mmCIF file of C-alpha atoms in Angstrom:
data_model
loop_
_atom_site.group_PDB
_atom_site.id
_atom_site.type_symbol
_atom_site.label_atom_id
_atom_site.label_comp_id
_atom_site.label_asym_id
_atom_site.label_seq_id
_atom_site.Cartn_x
_atom_site.Cartn_y
_atom_site.Cartn_z
ATOM 1 C CA MET A 28 23.129 33.424 -7.515
ATOM 2 C CA PHE A 29 20.420 33.781 -4.912
ATOM 3 C CA GLY A 30 17.858 32.392 -7.349
ATOM 4 C CA LEU A 31 19.717 29.098 -7.413
ATOM 5 C CA LEU A 32 19.151 28.707 -3.682
ATOM 6 C CA LYS A 33 15.423 29.380 -3.878
ATOM 7 C CA LYS A 34 13.356 26.642 -2.293
ATOM 8 C CA HIS A 35 11.144 24.594 -4.567
ATOM 9 C CA ALA A 36 8.444 22.445 -3.000
ATOM 10 C CA TYR A 37 7.344 19.566 -5.199
ATOM 11 C CA SER A 38 3.757 18.395 -5.435
ATOM 12 C CA ILE A 39 2.413 15.909 -2.901
ATOM 13 C CA GLY A 40 2.946 12.396 -4.213
ATOM 14 C CA ILE A 41 0.206 9.922 -3.308
ATOM 15 C CA ASP A 42 0.916 6.220 -3.706
ATOM 16 C CA ILE A 43 -2.419 4.511 -3.230
ATOM 17 C CA CYS A 44 -2.253 0.710 -3.093
ATOM 18 C CA ASN A 45 -4.721 -2.000 -2.160
ATOM 19 C CA ASP A 46 -2.984 -2.508 1.200
ATOM 20 C CA SER A 47 -1.783 1.007 2.085
ATOM 21 C CA LEU A 48 -1.915 4.724 1.406
ATOM 22 C CA ARG A 49 1.321 6.758 1.350
ATOM 23 C CA LEU A 50 1.728 10.522 1.004
ATOM 24 C CA VAL A 51 5.046 12.321 0.584
ATOM 25 C CA GLN A 52 6.134 15.859 -0.252
ATOM 26 C CA LEU A 53 9.732 16.728 -1.098
ATOM 27 C CA GLU A 54 11.562 20.018 -1.494
ATOM 28 C CA ASN A 55 14.753 21.108 -3.240
ATOM 29 C CA ASN A 56 16.435 24.148 -1.680
ATOM 30 C CA GLY A 57 19.476 24.193 -3.967
ATOM 31 C CA SER A 58 21.634 22.112 -1.663
ATOM 32 C CA GLY A 59 19.733 18.864 -2.000
ATOM 33 C CA VAL A 60 16.362 17.199 -1.615
ATOM 34 C CA HIS A 61 14.603 17.522 1.745
ATOM 35 C CA LEU A 62 11.536 15.786 3.112
ATOM 36 C CA ILE A 63 8.736 18.221 3.971
ATOM 37 C CA ALA A 64 6.065 15.786 5.065
ATOM 38 C CA GLY A 65 5.114 12.134 4.892
ATOM 39 C CA ALA A 66 2.277 9.952 6.098
ATOM 40 C CA THR A 67 1.015 6.408 5.660
ATOM 41 C CA GLU A 68 -1.940 4.365 6.793
ATOM 42 C CA LYS A 69 -3.347 0.912 6.096
ATOM 43 C CA PRO A 70 -7.044 0.307 5.376
ATOM 44 C CA PRO A 71 -9.113 -1.810 7.769
ATOM 45 C CA ASP A 72 -8.949 -5.531 7.003
ATOM 46 C CA ASP A 73 -12.673 -5.738 6.279
ATOM 47 C CA ILE A 74 -12.596 -3.179 3.435
ATOM 48 C CA GLU A 75 -12.496 -4.556 -0.101
ATOM 49 C CA PRO A 76 -10.011 -2.648 -2.334
ATOM 50 C CA GLY A 77 -11.830 -0.573 -4.953
ATOM 51 C CA SER A 78 -15.198 -0.799 -3.190
ATOM 52 C CA SER A 79 -17.342 2.193 -2.219
ATOM 53 C CA ASN A 80 -16.301 1.669 1.424
ATOM 54 C CA TRP A 81 -12.635 1.692 0.359
ATOM 55 C CA GLN A 82 -13.233 4.888 -1.608
ATOM 56 C CA ARG A 83 -14.820 6.603 1.415
ATOM 57 C CA TRP A 84 -11.946 5.395 3.619
ATOM 58 C CA ALA A 85 -9.400 6.811 1.152
ATOM 59 C CA ILE A 86 -11.133 10.221 1.049
ATOM 60 C CA GLU A 87 -11.352 10.519 4.831
ATOM 61 C CA THR A 88 -7.796 9.248 5.387
ATOM 62 C CA ILE A 89 -6.237 11.614 2.838
ATOM 63 C CA ARG A 90 -8.061 14.565 4.395
ATOM 64 C CA LYS A 91 -6.899 13.564 7.878
ATOM 65 C CA LEU A 92 -3.268 12.907 6.972
ATOM 66 C CA ILE A 93 -2.864 16.155 5.044
ATOM 67 C CA SER A 94 -4.561 18.296 7.685
ATOM 68 C CA ASN A 95 -2.471 16.733 10.472
ATOM 69 C CA GLY A 96 0.840 16.939 8.600
ATOM 70 C CA ASP A 97 3.123 19.698 7.362
ATOM 71 C CA PHE A 98 2.117 19.357 3.710
ATOM 72 C CA GLN A 99 2.262 22.556 1.666
ATOM 73 C CA GLY A 100 -0.518 23.366 -0.797
ATOM 74 C CA LYS A 101 -3.171 21.085 -2.273
ATOM 75 C CA GLU A 102 -1.543 20.061 -5.571
ATOM 76 C CA VAL A 103 -0.988 16.316 -5.882
ATOM 77 C CA ILE A 104 0.442 13.796 -8.305
ATOM 78 C CA ALA A 105 -1.488 10.597 -7.744
ATOM 79 C CA GLY A 106 -0.330 7.136 -8.671
ATOM 80 C CA MET A 107 -2.557 4.393 -10.029
ATOM 81 C CA PRO A 108 -2.408 1.119 -8.062
ATOM 82 C CA THR A 109 -0.132 -1.457 -9.678
ATOM 83 C CA THR A 110 -3.012 -3.899 -10.091
ATOM 84 C CA ASN A 111 -4.960 -1.333 -12.129
ATOM 85 C CA VAL A 112 -2.249 -0.715 -14.737
ATOM 86 C CA PHE A 113 -1.857 -3.184 -17.611
ATOM 87 C CA ILE A 114 1.621 -3.179 -19.186
ATOM 88 C CA ASP A 115 2.788 -4.815 -22.402
ATOM 89 C CA HIS A 116 5.748 -4.492 -24.770
ATOM 90 C CA ILE A 117 5.399 -4.606 -28.546
ATOM 91 C CA LYS A 118 7.274 -3.638 -31.681
ATOM 92 C CA LEU A 119 6.459 -0.178 -33.010
ATOM 93 C CA PRO A 120 3.854 -0.616 -35.774
ATOM 94 C CA LYS A 121 4.762 0.833 -39.157
ATOM 95 C CA THR A 122 1.924 3.241 -39.750
ATOM 96 C CA SER A 123 1.073 6.910 -39.823
ATOM 97 C CA GLU A 124 1.081 8.870 -36.569
ATOM 98 C CA ASP A 125 -2.670 9.487 -36.662
ATOM 99 C CA LYS A 126 -3.417 5.735 -36.776
ATOM 100 C CA LEU A 127 -0.764 4.619 -34.287
ATOM 101 C CA GLN A 128 -2.963 4.726 -31.181
ATOM 102 C CA GLU A 129 -5.689 2.669 -32.837
ATOM 103 C CA ILE A 130 -3.288 0.032 -34.165
ATOM 104 C CA ILE A 131 -1.509 -0.312 -30.813
ATOM 105 C CA PHE A 132 -4.888 -0.809 -29.142
ATOM 106 C CA SER A 133 -5.780 -3.546 -31.653
ATOM 107 C CA LYS A 134 -2.511 -5.357 -30.829
ATOM 108 C CA VAL A 135 -3.089 -5.441 -27.054
ATOM 109 C CA LYS A 136 -6.879 -5.509 -26.654
ATOM 110 C CA GLN A 137 -7.111 -9.300 -26.428
ATOM 111 C CA LYS A 138 -4.642 -9.243 -23.520
ATOM 112 C CA LEU A 139 -6.431 -6.588 -21.479
ATOM 113 C CA PRO A 140 -7.700 -7.859 -18.088
ATOM 114 C CA PHE A 141 -10.929 -5.883 -18.535
ATOM 115 C CA GLU A 142 -13.542 -5.537 -21.278
ATOM 116 C CA PRO A 143 -11.549 -4.311 -24.315
ATOM 117 C CA VAL A 144 -13.830 -1.452 -25.313
ATOM 118 C CA GLN A 145 -11.742 1.367 -26.747
ATOM 119 C CA GLU A 146 -14.029 4.073 -25.350
ATOM 120 C CA ASN A 147 -13.474 2.711 -21.834
ATOM 121 C CA THR A 148 -9.708 2.242 -22.206
ATOM 122 C CA MET A 149 -7.140 4.876 -21.303
ATOM 123 C CA LEU A 150 -4.057 3.837 -23.265
ATOM 124 C CA LYS A 151 -0.624 5.437 -23.326
ATOM 125 C CA TYR A 152 2.451 4.224 -25.150
ATOM 126 C CA VAL A 153 6.108 5.041 -24.565
ATOM 127 C CA PRO A 154 8.604 4.520 -27.431
ATOM 128 C CA THR A 155 11.717 2.951 -25.915
ATOM 129 C CA GLU A 156 14.679 1.816 -28.037
ATOM 130 C CA GLN A 157 15.200 -0.317 -31.148
ATOM 131 C CA ASP A 158 11.617 0.264 -32.372
ATOM 132 C CA ASN A 159 10.046 -1.095 -29.197
ATOM 133 C CA VAL A 160 7.028 0.394 -27.440
ATOM 134 C CA MET A 161 5.830 0.044 -23.853
ATOM 135 C CA VAL A 162 2.037 0.111 -23.649
ATOM 136 C CA MET A 163 0.191 1.059 -20.457
ATOM 137 C CA ALA A 164 -3.584 0.861 -20.159
ATOM 138 C CA THR A 165 -6.319 1.117 -17.563
ATOM 139 C CA GLU A 166 -10.070 1.509 -17.444
ATOM 140 C CA ARG A 167 -11.454 5.027 -17.641
ATOM 141 C CA THR A 168 -14.000 4.153 -14.963
ATOM 142 C CA ILE A 169 -11.146 3.364 -12.547
ATOM 143 C CA ILE A 170 -9.463 6.674 -13.354
ATOM 144 C CA ASP A 171 -12.762 8.487 -12.771
ATOM 145 C CA ARG A 172 -13.068 6.709 -9.409
ATOM 146 C CA HIS A 173 -9.622 7.924 -8.354
ATOM 147 C CA LEU A 174 -10.212 11.448 -9.603
ATOM 148 C CA ALA A 175 -13.374 11.551 -7.486
ATOM 149 C CA ILE A 176 -11.350 10.585 -4.399
ATOM 150 C CA TYR A 177 -9.016 13.560 -4.735
ATOM 151 C CA GLU A 178 -11.770 15.968 -5.717
ATOM 152 C CA LYS A 179 -13.835 15.036 -2.645
ATOM 153 C CA ALA A 180 -10.695 15.257 -0.479
ATOM 154 C CA GLY A 181 -10.341 18.891 -1.595
ATOM 155 C CA LEU A 182 -7.130 18.390 -3.592
ATOM 156 C CA ALA A 183 -6.019 19.620 -7.011
ATOM 157 C CA ILE A 184 -4.754 16.893 -9.350
ATOM 158 C CA LYS A 185 -1.681 18.001 -11.286
ATOM 159 C CA SER A 186 -1.440 14.634 -13.031
ATOM 160 C CA MET A 187 -2.053 10.909 -12.648
ATOM 161 C CA GLY A 188 1.210 9.002 -12.467
ATOM 162 C CA VAL A 189 2.250 5.403 -13.015
ATOM 163 C CA TRP A 190 4.649 3.383 -10.900
ATOM 164 C CA PRO A 191 7.264 2.662 -13.637
ATOM 165 C CA MET A 192 7.919 6.366 -14.224
ATOM 166 C CA ALA A 193 7.904 7.040 -10.473
ATOM 167 C CA LEU A 194 10.644 4.437 -9.938
ATOM 168 C CA VAL A 195 12.703 5.946 -12.766
ATOM 169 C CA ASN A 196 12.353 9.391 -11.127
ATOM 170 C CA CYS A 197 13.510 7.973 -7.804
ATOM 171 C CA TYR A 198 16.516 6.257 -9.384
ATOM 172 C CA THR A 199 17.715 9.195 -11.501
ATOM 173 C CA THR A 200 17.329 11.711 -8.651
ATOM 174 C CA PHE A 201 19.072 9.723 -5.931
ATOM 175 C CA PHE A 202 21.097 6.837 -7.358
ATOM 176 C CA GLY A 203 21.896 7.647 -10.994
ATOM 177 C CA ARG A 204 23.805 10.917 -10.643
ATOM 178 C CA ARG A 205 27.260 9.878 -11.845
ATOM 179 C CA ARG A 206 28.304 10.578 -15.414
ATOM 180 C CA SER A 207 28.728 6.850 -16.000
ATOM 181 C CA ASP A 208 25.074 6.318 -15.012
ATOM 182 C CA LEU A 209 23.768 8.277 -18.007
ATOM 183 C CA GLU A 210 24.264 5.365 -20.396
ATOM 184 C CA ALA A 211 24.146 2.470 -17.934
ATOM 185 C CA ILE A 212 21.189 0.115 -18.224
ATOM 186 C CA VAL A 213 19.956 -0.967 -14.795
ATOM 187 C CA MET A 214 17.202 -3.171 -13.427
ATOM 188 C CA LEU A 215 15.256 -1.530 -10.608
ATOM 189 C CA ILE A 216 13.580 -3.962 -8.210
ATOM 190 C CA CYS A 217 10.968 -2.500 -5.859
ATOM 191 C CA VAL A 218 9.803 -5.071 -3.313
ATOM 192 C CA GLU A 219 6.375 -4.358 -1.833
ATOM 193 C CA SER A 220 4.480 -6.494 0.675
ATOM 194 C CA SER A 221 2.542 -8.496 -1.933
ATOM 195 C CA SER A 222 4.344 -7.756 -5.198
ATOM 196 C CA THR A 223 7.712 -6.973 -6.730
ATOM 197 C CA ASN A 224 7.774 -4.232 -9.345
ATOM 198 C CA VAL A 225 10.517 -4.348 -11.965
ATOM 199 C CA VAL A 226 11.793 -1.554 -14.208
ATOM 200 C CA ILE A 227 14.658 -1.603 -16.689
ATOM 201 C CA CYS A 228 15.875 1.815 -17.784
ATOM 202 C CA ARG A 229 18.741 3.719 -19.346
ATOM 203 C CA HIS A 230 18.810 6.629 -16.919
ATOM 204 C CA LYS A 231 15.603 8.593 -17.659
ATOM 205 C CA ASN A 232 14.635 6.370 -20.576
ATOM 206 C CA LEU A 233 12.094 3.767 -19.481
ATOM 207 C CA LEU A 234 12.699 0.538 -21.416
ATOM 208 C CA PHE A 235 10.768 -2.215 -19.630
ATOM 209 C CA ALA A 236 8.370 -2.708 -16.713
ATOM 210 C CA ARG A 237 6.532 -5.600 -15.129
ATOM 211 C CA SER A 238 4.811 -6.326 -11.812
ATOM 212 C CA ILE A 239 5.340 -9.783 -10.287
ATOM 213 C CA PRO A 240 2.751 -11.008 -7.717
ATOM 214 C CA ILE A 241 5.379 -12.152 -5.211
ATOM 215 C CA GLY A 242 6.262 -9.842 -2.324
ATOM 216 C CA ALA A 243 8.086 -9.541 0.989
ATOM 217 C CA GLN A 244 5.315 -11.169 3.006
ATOM 218 C CA GLN A 245 6.037 -14.417 1.126
ATOM 219 C CA PHE A 246 9.812 -14.393 1.627
ATOM 220 C CA ASP A 247 9.599 -16.834 4.529
ATOM 221 C CA ASP A 248 8.896 -19.467 1.897
ATOM 222 C CA GLU A 249 12.015 -20.451 -0.032
ATOM 223 C CA LYS A 250 9.811 -21.532 -2.944
ATOM 224 C CA ALA A 251 8.510 -17.974 -3.261
ATOM 225 C CA ILE A 252 12.042 -16.585 -3.550
ATOM 226 C CA THR A 253 12.875 -19.232 -6.144
ATOM 227 C CA GLY A 254 9.726 -18.260 -8.030
ATOM 228 C CA LEU A 255 10.688 -14.588 -7.895
ATOM 229 C CA VAL A 256 14.151 -15.335 -9.300
ATOM 230 C CA PHE A 257 12.503 -17.327 -12.091
ATOM 231 C CA GLU A 258 10.240 -14.379 -12.963
ATOM 232 C CA LEU A 259 13.118 -11.890 -12.823
ATOM 233 C CA THR A 260 15.124 -14.156 -15.146
ATOM 234 C CA ALA A 261 12.146 -14.153 -17.507
ATOM 235 C CA CYS A 262 12.121 -10.340 -17.416
ATOM 236 C CA LYS A 263 15.827 -10.280 -18.355
ATOM 237 C CA ARG A 264 15.246 -12.768 -21.141
ATOM 238 C CA GLN A 265 12.294 -10.833 -22.574
ATOM 239 C CA PHE A 266 14.207 -7.578 -22.412
ATOM 240 C CA THR A 267 17.306 -8.915 -24.169
ATOM 241 C CA SER A 268 15.156 -10.534 -26.870
ATOM 242 C CA MET A 269 13.661 -7.115 -27.628
ATOM 243 C CA HIS A 270 16.889 -5.119 -27.301
ATOM 244 C CA ASN A 271 19.639 -6.823 -29.263
ATOM 245 C CA ASP A 272 23.194 -6.555 -27.944
ATOM 246 C CA THR A 273 21.969 -4.701 -24.849
ATOM 247 C CA GLN A 274 23.115 -5.877 -21.427
ATOM 248 C CA ILE A 275 21.773 -4.994 -17.992
ATOM 249 C CA GLU A 276 24.755 -3.822 -15.933
ATOM 250 C CA ARG A 277 23.446 -4.045 -12.363
ATOM 251 C CA LEU A 278 20.488 -4.436 -10.061
ATOM 252 C CA ILE A 279 19.245 -1.725 -7.718
ATOM 253 C CA PHE A 280 16.829 -2.778 -4.989
ATOM 254 C CA LEU A 281 14.714 0.323 -4.347
ATOM 255 C CA SER A 282 13.848 -0.621 -0.810
ATOM 256 C CA SER A 283 14.174 0.400 2.804
ATOM 257 C CA ARG A 284 17.336 -0.140 4.814
ATOM 258 C CA ALA A 285 15.400 -2.659 6.895
ATOM 259 C CA SER A 286 14.794 -4.876 3.852
ATOM 260 C CA ASP A 287 16.071 -8.427 4.024
ATOM 261 C CA ARG A 288 19.588 -8.025 2.684
ATOM 262 C CA ASP A 289 20.117 -11.772 2.665
ATOM 263 C CA VAL A 290 17.169 -12.168 0.288
ATOM 264 C CA CYS A 291 18.464 -9.356 -1.930
ATOM 265 C CA ALA A 292 21.947 -10.888 -1.951
ATOM 266 C CA SER A 293 20.499 -14.302 -2.799
ATOM 267 C CA ILE A 294 18.498 -12.880 -5.704
ATOM 268 C CA ALA A 295 21.518 -11.009 -7.070
ATOM 269 C CA LYS A 296 23.707 -14.113 -6.759
ATOM 270 C CA GLN A 297 21.216 -16.296 -8.599
ATOM 271 C CA LEU A 298 20.816 -13.673 -11.326
ATOM 272 C CA GLU A 299 24.627 -13.425 -11.456
ATOM 273 C CA MET A 300 24.571 -9.628 -11.348
ATOM 274 C CA PRO A 301 26.140 -6.933 -9.144
ATOM 275 C CA ALA A 302 23.584 -5.194 -6.958
ATOM 276 C CA GLN A 303 23.043 -2.412 -4.442
ATOM 277 C CA ILE A 304 20.332 -1.267 -2.018
ATOM 278 C CA GLY A 305 18.781 2.062 -2.977
ATOM 279 C CA ASP A 306 17.119 3.433 0.179
ATOM 280 C CA CYS A 307 15.433 6.715 -0.758
ATOM 281 C CA LEU A 308 14.936 7.628 2.926
ATOM 282 C CA ALA A 309 18.705 7.597 3.357
ATOM 283 C CA ALA A 310 19.108 9.754 0.236
ATOM 284 C CA VAL A 311 17.104 12.762 1.476
ATOM 285 C CA LYS A 312 17.666 15.171 4.323
ATOM 286 C CA ILE A 313 15.212 14.617 7.160
ATOM 287 C CA PRO A 314 14.924 17.021 10.113
ATOM 288 C CA SER A 315 15.725 15.299 13.391
ATOM 289 C CA SER A 316 12.292 16.263 14.741
ATOM 290 C CA PHE A 317 10.447 14.839 11.741
ATOM 291 C CA ARG A 318 7.725 12.231 12.280
ATOM 292 C CA PHE A 319 5.864 10.150 9.740
ATOM 293 C CA GLU A 320 2.238 10.609 10.720
ATOM 294 C CA SER A 321 0.424 7.356 11.652
ATOM 295 C CA ASP A 322 3.421 5.275 10.604
ATOM 296 C CA THR A 323 4.032 2.704 13.322
ATOM 297 C CA GLU A 324 6.077 0.652 10.856
ATOM 298 C CA CYS A 325 8.648 3.419 10.672
ATOM 299 C CA ASN A 326 8.460 4.429 14.308
ATOM 300 C CA ASN A 327 8.758 0.968 15.818
ATOM 301 C CA GLU A 328 6.183 0.502 18.604
ATOM 302 C CA ASN A 329 5.731 4.135 19.537
ATOM 303 C CA PRO A 330 4.414 6.425 16.771
ATOM 304 C CA ASP A 331 5.257 9.475 18.894
ATOM 305 C CA ASN A 332 8.988 8.839 18.575
ATOM 306 C CA PRO A 333 10.954 10.543 15.779
ATOM 307 C CA ILE A 334 11.389 8.390 12.712
ATOM 308 C CA ASP A 335 14.161 5.830 12.838
ATOM 309 C CA ARG A 336 14.818 5.288 9.145
ATOM 310 C CA ARG A 337 17.212 2.454 9.926
ATOM 311 C CA ASN A 338 14.258 0.295 10.957
ATOM 312 C CA CYS A 339 11.595 1.580 8.539
ATOM 313 C CA GLN A 340 9.716 -1.280 6.896
ATOM 314 C CA VAL A 341 7.751 0.910 4.462
ATOM 315 C CA ASN A 342 8.927 1.195 0.868
ATOM 316 C CA TRP A 343 8.625 4.871 -0.103
ATOM 317 C CA ALA A 344 10.182 4.673 -3.589
ATOM 318 C CA VAL A 345 6.974 5.118 -5.616
ATOM 319 C CA ALA A 346 5.637 7.938 -3.405
ATOM 320 C CA PHE A 347 8.993 9.745 -3.618
ATOM 321 C CA GLY A 348 9.065 9.329 -7.388
ATOM 322 C CA LEU A 349 5.538 10.680 -7.756
ATOM 323 C CA SER A 350 6.388 13.801 -5.735
ATOM 324 C CA LEU A 351 9.470 14.330 -7.933
ATOM 325 C CA SER A 352 7.421 14.111 -11.163
#
């Protein structure tokens, strides 16, 4: 009985993007998920993402945020930036298991946004449903660059994560807990500042993922919202063409409570689908004295004030999902 109430601190989830760095650590004490620590910081405007200056900034910032926060331990699950992960969907090749990796690589290599050399390609595939496969690939040199960041920051890498699985973790932990959710197919929409990341899943089963280069900072332009709806419709169409007789039941916007609800409602209306806002900050228990280190976006104009999650502009879904991995 007492063992069931034992606290379990998850690893530190690090969501490292071109325009921000977010760290989160969660804990489950048997009565629910609690937030242990969280921190976020944006890089200087004059630093080029992926450059040596950006790498040094990331190392120094991670060290600072962890030492100044209440993070426990040094074990981290680090996410690859969305722009560094190539995703494609193909039919499962009919071949022996030992040749499957090679054949999948041959099917996607001409689409890769980097030099398609197999020795420099880290490729993973996820069988989904109806003989479909999701393929994810990145350059080994980019992975080595990220591993060096965490090594020099004095952290222990438990694993490298990817944003589609992180969003599935966030959904199943916080918003897919009813019995009816186990078989429901949902479209998760995670709106970031410069992109919108889309996942379609059947509870824990990842079925589809795509990143669309249209984000919240463009929502002042009605054409951008129209373009986003067009791309989301294309995602639905591609998914249904690959999964016969399979319907997406609802949309879940994995976003903050401060997200533009009118935009979300407009998107749902145009897609003709029921929708809900999934705010992971509202789904966890946060001590009243808790502060997100360096996060002026969450703390309004005064970073010394306790977090007001009602007005938080930061999307923590990927960082939460990485910590839960």
